[in-house]
Amino acid sequence: MSDFKLASELPSWSKLQSIYDTTGKKLSVKEEFSKDPKRVAKYSKSFTNYDGSKIYFDFSKNLVNDEILNQLIQLAKEAGVEKLRDEMFAGDKINFTEKRAVYHVALRNRANKPMYVDGKNVAPEVEAVLQHMKEFSESVRSGQWKGYTGKRITDIVNIGIGGSDLGPVMVTEALKHYSQPGLNAHFVSNIDGTHIAETLKNLNPETTLFLIASKTFTTAETVTNATSAKNWFLTTAKSPSHIAKHFVALSTNAEEVSKFGIDTKNMFGFENWVGGRYSVWSAIGLSVALYIGFDNFDKFLRGAEAVDKHFTETPLENNIPLLGGLLSVWYNNFFNAQTHLVAPFDQYLHRFPAYLQQLSMESNGKSVTKGNVFANYQTGTILFGEPATNSQHSFFQLVHQGTKLIPADFILAAQSQNPIENNLHQKMLASNFFAQAEALMLGKPEDVVKSEGATGGLVPHKIFSGNRPTTSILVQKMTPATLGALIAYYEHLTFTEGAIWGINSFDQWGVELGKVLAKVIGKELNDKTPVTTHDPSTQGLINQFKQWAA
């Protein structure tokens, strides 16, 4: 790409560095509020979902002013974020290292408008898979689909790894309130035999349905776990003919699916333009549709589609995911903030940070740019998080008083799905949501610490510097549509980061090397002969393992 420029070569990057050096690093959000009474209105954005529900994004506690924000938007323009966005939505092959379109947005095209890849409208194919998912999920949920002994299905086990696991796990947990009593969802991903063994321990083969999630049906971990599940099932069911009622495949490899013993009528496909970490919108979301019902799965898709519409049609100055991405670049590349905290004040979202870890770090954990040269600046952030209020009693100490700047996103639903004790729990939760963000911004200066009675050497220990940035995301209620919108927000935020850094956010070569080496070592573990073909450390570990495992 001969016309490619590193982000650091763009004029706005240099201007941002100059702003940071002169005023940015000393900017006080508290003082900015004093200077600008309209700051909250100016730096807060309200998103209206397709069903009329709203999500409120408060960016006002971030370390920015008008000059900084305007220059960040200029950076987005110079980096060609809009052009790349439009190419993605047009089905162009923006995943240039694998020569693939990046078209997960087509999976939530509920308006059913024509969307093309290689000149072919993919909308009818997407709709056909969704209808297959609808019919199948409704059949299982109603009890019409029965196991080999005539009993209805009570347990669904999704066997996958990476995006084939993290997305469905997170969404089923987040939307557990919408599940059908008597139909339970389980997820197996780890090749550690403990995962499958503990999952199967209390299940009945007569009432268990397995979803094997692997695009190629050759993913080693998934196929190994699936084979163990099949052997467990056949120990009771005996006849392989019964597999057809208890195993379905989320895959495109009909030959391998059939070889495994699954009826290809029970196969749900998706195309190679669907990346694993974006696949929960596809047939990989079948466990979600089974668990919460297809109507709710459809609302989940529509919520994401509404954010897609916002992202493609809203000017940059008010474009919510773009602003989130720009703030991330500001902290990462100018404040040298290496991490980003996402803390949901919502127990249902306890797997949300783990899901975002793959979305963010697998997408932007790259050091080589589109120009095939190494970036001379930091790229992907280290994303982490746990539900509050639990996390307030663990790592929040570092966020408040540590030496590192850790930008944070706080997420809260105004209405609880479980308003017990006259909504006391939700009010306590909300009070912490507001208080933590306020405390991180305001801190506690020395004079206040002394006025509270602290003296001597204790004073510095009780001082909070404040001026630590947060984005507060307040939703009305955590519904399927809201969750869909939140995920799409983070998808497009991640896209914005990658577009500015000039990297390919849609491949994952870094995952491959370890897999290749594992295959070689796997064969070496099949006998007792000491190995001599590795580096001294690995060699010593393998030989010690062989000795103890024997």
Coordinates of C-alpha atoms in Angstrom, one line a residue:
M1 CA 0.0 0.0 0.0
S2 CA 2.2 2.7 -1.4
D3 CA 0.1 5.6 -0.2
F4 CA -0.1 4.3 3.4
K5 CA 1.1 6.5 6.2
L6 CA 1.8 5.5 9.8
A7 CA -0.6 7.2 12.2
S8 CA 2.5 9.0 13.6
E9 CA 3.1 10.6 10.2
L10 CA -0.3 12.3 10.0
P11 CA -0.3 16.0 10.7
S12 CA -3.0 15.7 13.4
W13 CA -0.9 13.2 15.3
S14 CA 1.9 15.7 15.7
K15 CA -0.6 18.4 16.7
L16 CA -2.0 16.0 19.4
Q17 CA 1.4 15.3 20.7
S18 CA 2.1 19.1 20.9
I19 CA -1.2 19.6 22.7
Y20 CA -0.5 16.8 25.1
D21 CA 3.0 18.1 25.9
T22 CA 1.8 21.7 26.6
T23 CA -1.7 21.3 28.1
G24 CA -3.1 17.8 27.7
K25 CA -1.0 16.0 30.4
K26 CA -1.9 18.8 32.9
L27 CA -5.6 19.1 32.0
S28 CA -7.8 18.9 35.0
V29 CA -11.3 17.6 34.4
K30 CA -12.5 19.2 37.6
E31 CA -11.3 22.6 36.3
E32 CA -12.8 22.0 32.9
F33 CA -16.2 21.5 34.5
S34 CA -15.8 24.8 36.3
K35 CA -14.8 26.6 33.1
D36 CA -17.6 25.1 30.9
P37 CA -21.1 24.7 32.5
K38 CA -22.3 23.0 29.3
R39 CA -19.6 20.3 29.4
V40 CA -21.9 17.5 30.4
A41 CA -24.4 18.3 27.6
K42 CA -21.6 18.7 25.1
Y43 CA -19.7 15.5 26.0
S44 CA -22.7 13.2 26.6
K45 CA -24.5 11.3 23.8
S46 CA -27.8 9.5 23.9
F47 CA -28.4 6.6 21.6
T48 CA -32.0 5.6 20.8
N49 CA -32.4 1.9 19.9
Y50 CA -34.8 0.5 17.3
D51 CA -37.4 -0.2 20.0
G52 CA -37.2 3.3 21.5
S53 CA -35.1 2.4 24.5
K54 CA -32.1 4.6 25.2
I55 CA -28.4 4.2 26.2
Y56 CA -26.7 7.2 27.7
F57 CA -22.9 7.6 27.1
D58 CA -21.3 10.2 29.5
F59 CA -17.8 11.0 28.1
S60 CA -17.6 14.2 30.2
K61 CA -15.2 12.8 32.8
N62 CA -12.5 12.1 30.2
L63 CA -9.3 14.1 29.9
V64 CA -10.3 16.1 26.9
N65 CA -11.4 19.6 26.0
D66 CA -12.8 21.0 22.7
E67 CA -9.4 21.5 21.2
I68 CA -8.3 17.9 21.9
L69 CA -11.6 16.4 20.7
N70 CA -11.6 18.4 17.5
Q71 CA -8.0 17.2 16.8
L72 CA -8.9 13.6 17.5
I73 CA -11.7 13.8 15.0
Q74 CA -9.3 15.3 12.5
L75 CA -7.0 12.3 13.2
A76 CA -9.9 10.0 12.3
K77 CA -10.5 11.9 9.0
E78 CA -6.8 11.8 8.1
A79 CA -6.5 8.1 8.9
G80 CA -9.4 7.4 6.6
V81 CA -11.7 5.8 9.2
E82 CA -14.8 6.8 7.3
K83 CA -13.5 5.3 4.0
L84 CA -12.5 2.0 5.7
R85 CA -15.9 1.9 7.5
D86 CA -17.8 2.3 4.2
E87 CA -15.6 -0.4 2.6
M88 CA -16.4 -2.8 5.4
F89 CA -20.2 -2.2 5.0
A90 CA -19.8 -2.5 1.2
G91 CA -18.4 -6.0 1.6
D92 CA -14.9 -5.1 0.4
K93 CA -12.1 -7.4 1.4
I94 CA -10.6 -5.2 4.1
N95 CA -9.1 -8.2 5.8
F96 CA -6.2 -7.9 3.3
T97 CA -3.9 -10.6 4.6
E98 CA -6.5 -13.3 4.2
K99 CA -8.3 -11.6 1.2
R100 CA -11.6 -11.7 2.9
A101 CA -14.6 -9.4 3.4
V102 CA -15.4 -8.5 7.0
Y103 CA -19.1 -8.7 7.0
H104 CA -20.5 -9.7 10.4
V105 CA -22.7 -6.6 10.0
A106 CA -24.6 -8.5 7.3
L107 CA -25.7 -11.1 9.9
R108 CA -27.8 -8.5 11.7
N109 CA -29.3 -6.9 8.5
R110 CA -32.9 -7.3 9.7
A111 CA -34.0 -4.7 7.2
N112 CA -33.0 -7.4 4.7
K113 CA -31.5 -4.9 2.3
P114 CA -29.1 -6.2 -0.4
M115 CA -25.5 -6.6 0.9
Y116 CA -22.9 -7.9 -1.5
V117 CA -19.7 -9.9 -1.4
D118 CA -18.0 -10.7 -4.7
G119 CA -21.1 -9.4 -6.5
K120 CA -23.4 -11.8 -4.7
N121 CA -26.2 -10.6 -2.5
V122 CA -25.7 -12.5 0.8
A123 CA -28.9 -11.3 2.5
P124 CA -31.0 -14.2 1.3
E125 CA -28.5 -16.8 2.5
V126 CA -28.3 -15.0 5.9
E127 CA -32.1 -15.0 6.2
A128 CA -32.3 -18.7 5.2
V129 CA -29.9 -19.7 8.1
L130 CA -31.8 -17.5 10.5
Q131 CA -35.1 -19.2 9.5
H132 CA -33.4 -22.6 10.0
M133 CA -32.3 -21.5 13.4
K134 CA -35.9 -20.2 14.2
E135 CA -37.5 -23.5 13.1
F136 CA -35.0 -25.6 15.0
S137 CA -35.0 -23.6 18.2
E138 CA -38.8 -23.4 18.3
S139 CA -39.0 -27.2 17.8
V140 CA -36.6 -27.9 20.7
R141 CA -38.1 -25.3 23.0
S142 CA -41.7 -26.5 22.4
G143 CA -40.8 -30.2 23.1
Q144 CA -41.6 -31.2 19.5
W145 CA -38.0 -32.2 19.0
K146 CA -37.4 -35.3 21.2
G147 CA -34.4 -37.4 22.1
Y148 CA -34.0 -41.0 21.0
T149 CA -36.2 -42.3 23.9
G150 CA -39.0 -39.8 23.2
K151 CA -38.1 -37.4 26.0
R152 CA -37.9 -33.7 25.4
I153 CA -34.5 -31.9 25.5
T154 CA -33.6 -30.4 28.9
D155 CA -29.9 -29.6 28.4
I156 CA -28.0 -28.0 25.6
V157 CA -24.2 -28.3 25.5
N158 CA -22.3 -26.0 23.2
I159 CA -18.8 -27.3 22.4
G160 CA -16.6 -24.8 20.8
I161 CA -13.6 -22.6 21.5
G162 CA -12.6 -18.9 21.1
G163 CA -15.4 -16.9 19.4
S164 CA -17.5 -20.1 19.2
D165 CA -17.6 -20.2 22.9
L166 CA -17.0 -16.7 24.4
G167 CA -19.9 -15.0 22.5
P168 CA -22.6 -17.6 23.3
V169 CA -21.4 -18.0 26.9
M170 CA -21.5 -14.2 27.5
V171 CA -24.9 -13.6 25.8
T172 CA -26.7 -16.5 27.5
E173 CA -25.4 -15.4 30.9
A174 CA -26.3 -11.7 30.1
L175 CA -29.8 -12.7 29.0
K176 CA -30.5 -15.5 31.5
H177 CA -33.6 -13.6 32.7
Y178 CA -35.1 -14.4 29.3
S179 CA -34.4 -18.2 29.4
Q180 CA -37.0 -20.9 29.4
P181 CA -37.4 -22.8 32.7
G182 CA -36.4 -26.4 32.3
L183 CA -34.0 -25.8 29.4
N184 CA -30.4 -25.4 30.6
A185 CA -27.3 -24.2 28.6
H186 CA -23.8 -25.5 29.2
F187 CA -20.6 -24.6 27.5
V188 CA -17.4 -26.7 27.0
S189 CA -14.3 -25.1 25.5
N190 CA -11.2 -26.1 27.4
I191 CA -9.2 -29.1 26.1
D192 CA -8.6 -29.9 29.8
G193 CA -10.7 -33.1 30.3
T194 CA -12.0 -31.7 33.5
H195 CA -14.2 -29.2 31.6
I196 CA -16.1 -31.9 29.6
A197 CA -16.1 -34.4 32.5
E198 CA -17.6 -32.0 35.0
T199 CA -20.2 -30.7 32.5
L200 CA -21.4 -34.2 31.6
K201 CA -21.4 -35.5 35.2
N202 CA -25.0 -34.6 36.0
L203 CA -26.5 -34.8 32.5
N204 CA -28.8 -37.4 31.0
P205 CA -27.9 -38.6 27.5
E206 CA -31.6 -39.1 26.7
T207 CA -32.3 -35.4 27.2
T208 CA -29.1 -33.7 26.1
L209 CA -28.5 -31.9 22.8
F210 CA -24.9 -31.1 21.7
L211 CA -24.0 -28.2 19.4
I212 CA -20.6 -28.7 17.9
A213 CA -19.3 -25.3 16.9
S214 CA -16.5 -25.3 14.4
K215 CA -16.5 -23.7 11.0
T216 CA -14.1 -26.2 9.5
F217 CA -15.0 -29.1 11.9
T218 CA -11.3 -29.6 12.3
T219 CA -10.5 -27.4 15.3
A220 CA -8.4 -29.9 17.4
E221 CA -9.8 -28.8 20.8
T222 CA -13.4 -28.8 19.6
V223 CA -13.3 -32.1 17.8
T224 CA -11.6 -33.8 20.7
N225 CA -14.2 -32.6 23.2
A226 CA -17.0 -33.5 20.7
T227 CA -15.6 -37.0 20.3
S228 CA -15.6 -37.4 24.1
A229 CA -19.2 -36.2 24.2
K230 CA -20.1 -38.7 21.4
N231 CA -18.5 -41.6 23.2
W232 CA -20.2 -40.6 26.5
F233 CA -23.5 -40.5 24.6
L234 CA -23.1 -43.8 22.9
T235 CA -22.1 -45.6 26.1
T236 CA -25.8 -45.2 27.0
A237 CA -27.5 -44.8 23.6
K238 CA -25.5 -47.6 21.9
S239 CA -26.7 -47.1 18.3
P240 CA -24.9 -44.4 16.3
S241 CA -28.3 -43.8 14.5
H242 CA -29.4 -41.9 17.7
I243 CA -26.7 -39.3 17.2
A244 CA -29.0 -37.5 14.7
K245 CA -31.4 -36.6 17.5
H246 CA -28.7 -35.3 19.9
F247 CA -25.9 -33.7 17.9
V248 CA -26.0 -30.7 15.5
A249 CA -23.2 -28.9 13.8
L250 CA -22.5 -25.2 13.5
S251 CA -20.1 -25.6 10.6
T252 CA -19.6 -25.4 6.8
N253 CA -17.7 -28.7 6.3
A254 CA -20.5 -31.2 5.4
E255 CA -18.0 -34.0 4.7
E256 CA -16.4 -33.9 8.2
V257 CA -19.8 -33.3 9.8
S258 CA -21.2 -36.4 8.1
K259 CA -18.1 -38.4 8.9
F260 CA -18.6 -37.5 12.6
G261 CA -22.1 -39.0 12.4
I262 CA -24.2 -35.8 12.4
D263 CA -27.0 -35.6 9.9
T264 CA -26.2 -32.8 7.5
K265 CA -29.8 -31.6 7.8
N266 CA -28.8 -30.6 11.3
M267 CA -26.0 -28.4 10.0
F268 CA -26.0 -24.6 10.3
G269 CA -23.5 -22.9 8.1
F270 CA -21.8 -19.5 8.0
E271 CA -19.4 -17.9 5.5
N272 CA -15.7 -17.2 5.7
W273 CA -16.4 -13.5 6.0
V274 CA -17.6 -14.1 9.5
G275 CA -14.6 -13.9 11.9
G276 CA -14.8 -16.1 15.1
R277 CA -14.9 -13.1 17.5
Y278 CA -17.8 -11.7 15.5
S279 CA -19.7 -14.9 15.1
V280 CA -22.3 -14.8 17.9
W281 CA -24.6 -13.1 15.3
S282 CA -24.4 -16.1 13.1
A283 CA -25.3 -19.8 13.4
I284 CA -22.8 -19.8 16.3
G285 CA -25.6 -18.0 18.2
L286 CA -27.9 -21.1 18.0
S287 CA -27.3 -21.8 21.7
V288 CA -28.5 -18.3 22.4
A289 CA -31.6 -18.7 20.2
L290 CA -32.4 -22.0 22.0
Y291 CA -31.9 -20.5 25.4
I292 CA -33.8 -17.2 25.1
G293 CA -36.0 -18.0 22.2
F294 CA -35.6 -16.8 18.6
D295 CA -37.8 -13.7 19.0
N296 CA -35.4 -12.5 21.6
F297 CA -32.4 -13.4 19.5
D298 CA -34.0 -11.4 16.7
K299 CA -34.2 -8.4 19.1
F300 CA -30.6 -8.9 19.9
L301 CA -29.7 -8.7 16.2
R302 CA -31.9 -5.6 15.7
G303 CA -30.2 -3.8 18.6
A304 CA -26.8 -4.3 16.9
E305 CA -28.2 -3.3 13.6
A306 CA -29.4 0.0 15.1
V307 CA -25.8 0.8 16.2
D308 CA -24.6 -0.1 12.7
K309 CA -27.0 2.5 11.3
H310 CA -25.8 5.1 13.8
F311 CA -22.1 4.3 13.1
T312 CA -22.5 4.6 9.3
E313 CA -24.9 7.6 9.2
T314 CA -23.9 9.9 12.2
P315 CA -21.3 12.7 11.6
L316 CA -18.0 12.0 13.4
E317 CA -18.5 14.7 16.0
N318 CA -21.5 12.8 17.4
N319 CA -20.6 9.3 16.4
I320 CA -20.6 7.4 19.7
P321 CA -18.5 4.3 18.9
L322 CA -16.0 6.5 17.0
L323 CA -15.7 8.8 20.0
G324 CA -15.0 5.8 22.3
G325 CA -12.3 4.6 19.9
L326 CA -10.7 8.1 19.7
L327 CA -10.5 8.3 23.5
S328 CA -8.8 5.0 23.6
V329 CA -6.2 6.2 21.1
W330 CA -5.7 9.4 23.1
Y331 CA -4.9 7.5 26.3
N332 CA -2.9 4.7 24.7
N333 CA -0.7 6.8 22.5
F334 CA -0.3 10.0 24.3
F335 CA -0.8 9.2 28.0
N336 CA 0.9 5.8 27.5
A337 CA -2.0 4.1 29.2
Q338 CA -1.5 0.4 28.5
T339 CA -4.7 -0.9 29.9
H340 CA -8.5 -0.3 29.8
L341 CA -11.0 -1.4 32.4
V342 CA -14.5 -2.4 31.7
A343 CA -16.5 -2.8 34.9
P344 CA -20.2 -3.8 34.4
F345 CA -22.3 -3.0 37.5
D346 CA -24.5 -5.9 36.5
Q347 CA -24.0 -9.5 37.6
Y348 CA -25.6 -10.8 34.4
L349 CA -22.7 -9.2 32.5
H350 CA -20.0 -11.1 34.5
R351 CA -18.6 -12.6 31.3
F352 CA -18.8 -9.4 29.3
P353 CA -15.2 -8.2 30.0
A354 CA -13.9 -11.7 29.0
Y355 CA -15.8 -11.4 25.7
L356 CA -14.4 -8.0 25.1
Q357 CA -10.9 -9.2 25.7
Q358 CA -11.0 -11.4 22.6
L359 CA -12.8 -8.7 20.6
S360 CA -10.2 -6.1 21.5
M361 CA -6.9 -7.9 22.0
E362 CA -7.3 -10.5 19.2
S363 CA -8.3 -7.7 16.8
N364 CA -5.7 -5.0 17.7
G365 CA -2.9 -7.0 19.2
K366 CA -0.8 -6.4 16.1
S367 CA 2.5 -4.6 15.5
V368 CA 2.7 -4.7 11.7
T369 CA 0.7 -2.1 9.7
K370 CA -1.0 -2.1 6.3
G371 CA 2.2 -0.7 4.9
N372 CA 3.9 -4.0 5.9
V373 CA 6.1 -2.1 8.3
F374 CA 6.2 -2.2 12.1
A375 CA 4.2 0.5 13.9
N376 CA 6.4 3.0 15.9
Y377 CA 3.7 3.5 18.4
Q378 CA 1.6 1.4 20.8
T379 CA -1.4 -0.5 19.4
G380 CA -3.8 -2.8 21.2
T381 CA -4.7 -2.0 24.8
I382 CA -4.8 -4.7 27.6
L383 CA -8.5 -4.9 28.4
F384 CA -9.6 -6.3 31.7
G385 CA -12.6 -6.2 34.0
E386 CA -14.9 -7.9 36.5
P387 CA -18.4 -7.0 37.7
A388 CA -18.6 -4.3 40.3
T389 CA -19.2 -4.2 43.2
N390 CA -16.9 -7.3 43.6
S391 CA -14.0 -5.7 41.8
Q392 CA -14.2 -2.6 44.0
H393 CA -12.8 -4.9 46.7
S394 CA -10.0 -6.2 44.6
F395 CA -8.3 -4.2 41.9
F396 CA -10.0 -0.8 42.2
Q397 CA -7.3 0.1 44.7
L398 CA -4.8 0.2 41.8
V399 CA -7.2 2.3 39.7
H400 CA -7.7 4.9 42.4
Q401 CA -4.2 5.2 43.9
G402 CA -1.8 3.3 41.8
T403 CA 0.9 4.8 39.6
K404 CA -0.7 3.7 36.3
L405 CA -3.4 5.6 34.5
I406 CA -6.3 3.2 33.8
P407 CA -9.2 4.6 31.8
A408 CA -12.4 2.8 32.7
D409 CA -15.9 2.2 31.4
F410 CA -18.7 1.7 33.9
I411 CA -21.9 0.1 32.7
L412 CA -25.2 0.1 34.7
A413 CA -28.9 -0.6 34.0
A414 CA -31.3 1.8 35.6
Q415 CA -34.0 -0.9 35.9
S416 CA -33.0 -4.2 37.4
Q417 CA -34.4 -7.5 36.1
N418 CA -34.7 -8.5 39.8
P419 CA -35.9 -5.6 41.9
I420 CA -35.9 -7.4 45.2
E421 CA -36.2 -5.9 48.6
N422 CA -38.1 -2.9 47.3
N423 CA -35.2 -2.4 44.8
L424 CA -32.7 -1.8 47.6
H425 CA -30.0 -3.9 45.9
Q426 CA -30.2 -1.9 42.7
K427 CA -30.1 1.4 44.5
M428 CA -27.0 0.3 46.4
L429 CA -25.4 -0.8 43.1
A430 CA -26.3 2.5 41.4
S431 CA -24.9 4.5 44.3
N432 CA -21.5 2.7 43.8
F433 CA -21.7 3.3 40.0
F434 CA -22.0 7.0 40.5
A435 CA -19.7 7.3 43.5
Q436 CA -16.8 5.4 41.9
A437 CA -16.7 7.6 38.8
E438 CA -17.0 10.7 40.9
A439 CA -14.3 9.6 43.3
L440 CA -11.9 8.8 40.4
M441 CA -12.5 12.2 38.9
L442 CA -12.5 14.4 42.1
G443 CA -10.1 12.4 44.2
K444 CA -9.4 13.6 47.8
P445 CA -6.8 16.5 48.2
E446 CA -4.6 17.0 51.2
D447 CA -6.6 19.7 52.9
V448 CA -9.7 17.4 52.9
V449 CA -7.7 14.5 54.3
K450 CA -6.4 16.8 57.1
S451 CA -9.8 18.2 57.8
E452 CA -11.0 14.7 58.4
G453 CA -8.4 14.3 61.2
A454 CA -5.5 12.6 59.5
T455 CA -2.0 13.8 60.7
G456 CA 1.6 13.1 60.1
G457 CA 2.8 10.3 57.9
L458 CA -0.8 9.0 57.4
V459 CA -1.8 12.0 55.3
P460 CA -0.2 11.0 52.0
H461 CA -1.7 7.5 52.3
K462 CA -5.2 8.9 52.3
I463 CA -4.7 11.4 49.4
F464 CA -6.4 10.4 46.1
S465 CA -5.0 12.3 43.1
G466 CA -8.3 12.1 41.1
N467 CA -8.4 13.2 37.5
R468 CA -8.7 9.5 36.5
P469 CA -10.9 9.1 33.4
T470 CA -14.1 7.2 33.2
T471 CA -16.9 6.8 30.6
S472 CA -20.2 6.0 32.2
I473 CA -22.7 4.0 30.1
L474 CA -26.2 4.0 31.5
V475 CA -28.9 1.8 29.9
Q476 CA -32.6 1.7 30.8
K477 CA -32.7 -2.1 31.1
M478 CA -30.5 -4.9 30.0
T479 CA -32.7 -6.3 27.3
P480 CA -31.7 -8.4 24.2
A481 CA -31.8 -5.2 22.1
T482 CA -29.7 -3.3 24.6
L483 CA -27.0 -6.0 24.8
G484 CA -26.9 -6.2 21.0
A485 CA -26.3 -2.5 20.8
L486 CA -23.6 -2.6 23.5
I487 CA -21.6 -5.3 21.7
A488 CA -21.9 -3.4 18.4
Y489 CA -20.7 -0.2 20.2
Y490 CA -17.5 -2.0 21.3
E491 CA -17.1 -3.7 17.9
H492 CA -17.0 -0.4 16.1
L493 CA -14.9 1.2 18.9
T494 CA -12.3 -1.5 18.3
F495 CA -12.6 -1.0 14.5
T496 CA -11.9 2.7 15.0
E497 CA -8.8 2.0 17.0
G498 CA -7.4 -0.4 14.3
A499 CA -8.3 2.0 11.5
I500 CA -6.3 4.8 13.1
W501 CA -3.3 2.6 14.0
G502 CA -3.3 1.3 10.4
I503 CA -3.4 -2.4 11.3
N504 CA -5.6 -5.3 10.1
S505 CA -8.0 -5.8 13.0
F506 CA -9.5 -8.9 11.3
D507 CA -6.8 -11.6 11.1
Q508 CA -5.1 -13.4 14.0
W509 CA -1.8 -14.9 12.9
G510 CA -0.6 -14.7 16.4
V511 CA -2.9 -17.6 17.4
E512 CA -1.4 -20.0 14.9
L513 CA 2.3 -20.6 15.9
G514 CA 1.5 -22.2 19.3
K515 CA -1.1 -24.4 17.6
V516 CA 1.4 -25.7 15.0
L517 CA 4.0 -26.4 17.7
A518 CA 1.4 -28.1 19.9
K519 CA 0.7 -30.6 17.1
V520 CA 4.3 -31.6 16.9
I521 CA 4.7 -31.9 20.7
G522 CA 1.4 -33.8 20.9
K523 CA 2.9 -36.7 18.8
E524 CA 6.0 -36.7 21.0
L525 CA 3.9 -37.3 24.1
N526 CA 2.6 -40.6 22.8
D527 CA 5.6 -42.6 23.9
K528 CA 8.0 -42.6 26.8
T529 CA 11.2 -41.8 24.9
P530 CA 12.9 -38.6 26.2
V531 CA 12.8 -35.8 23.6
T532 CA 16.0 -34.0 22.3
T533 CA 14.5 -31.7 19.7
H534 CA 13.6 -28.6 21.6
D535 CA 15.2 -25.8 23.5
P536 CA 16.7 -26.9 26.8
S537 CA 13.9 -25.4 28.9
T538 CA 11.0 -26.9 26.8
Q539 CA 12.9 -30.2 26.5
G540 CA 13.3 -30.5 30.3
L541 CA 9.6 -29.7 30.9
I542 CA 8.4 -32.3 28.4
N543 CA 10.7 -35.0 29.8
Q544 CA 9.6 -34.2 33.4
F545 CA 6.0 -34.3 32.3
K546 CA 6.5 -37.7 30.6
Q547 CA 8.1 -39.1 33.7
W548 CA 5.4 -37.9 36.0
A549 CA 2.4 -38.7 33.7
A550 CA 3.6 -42.2 33.3

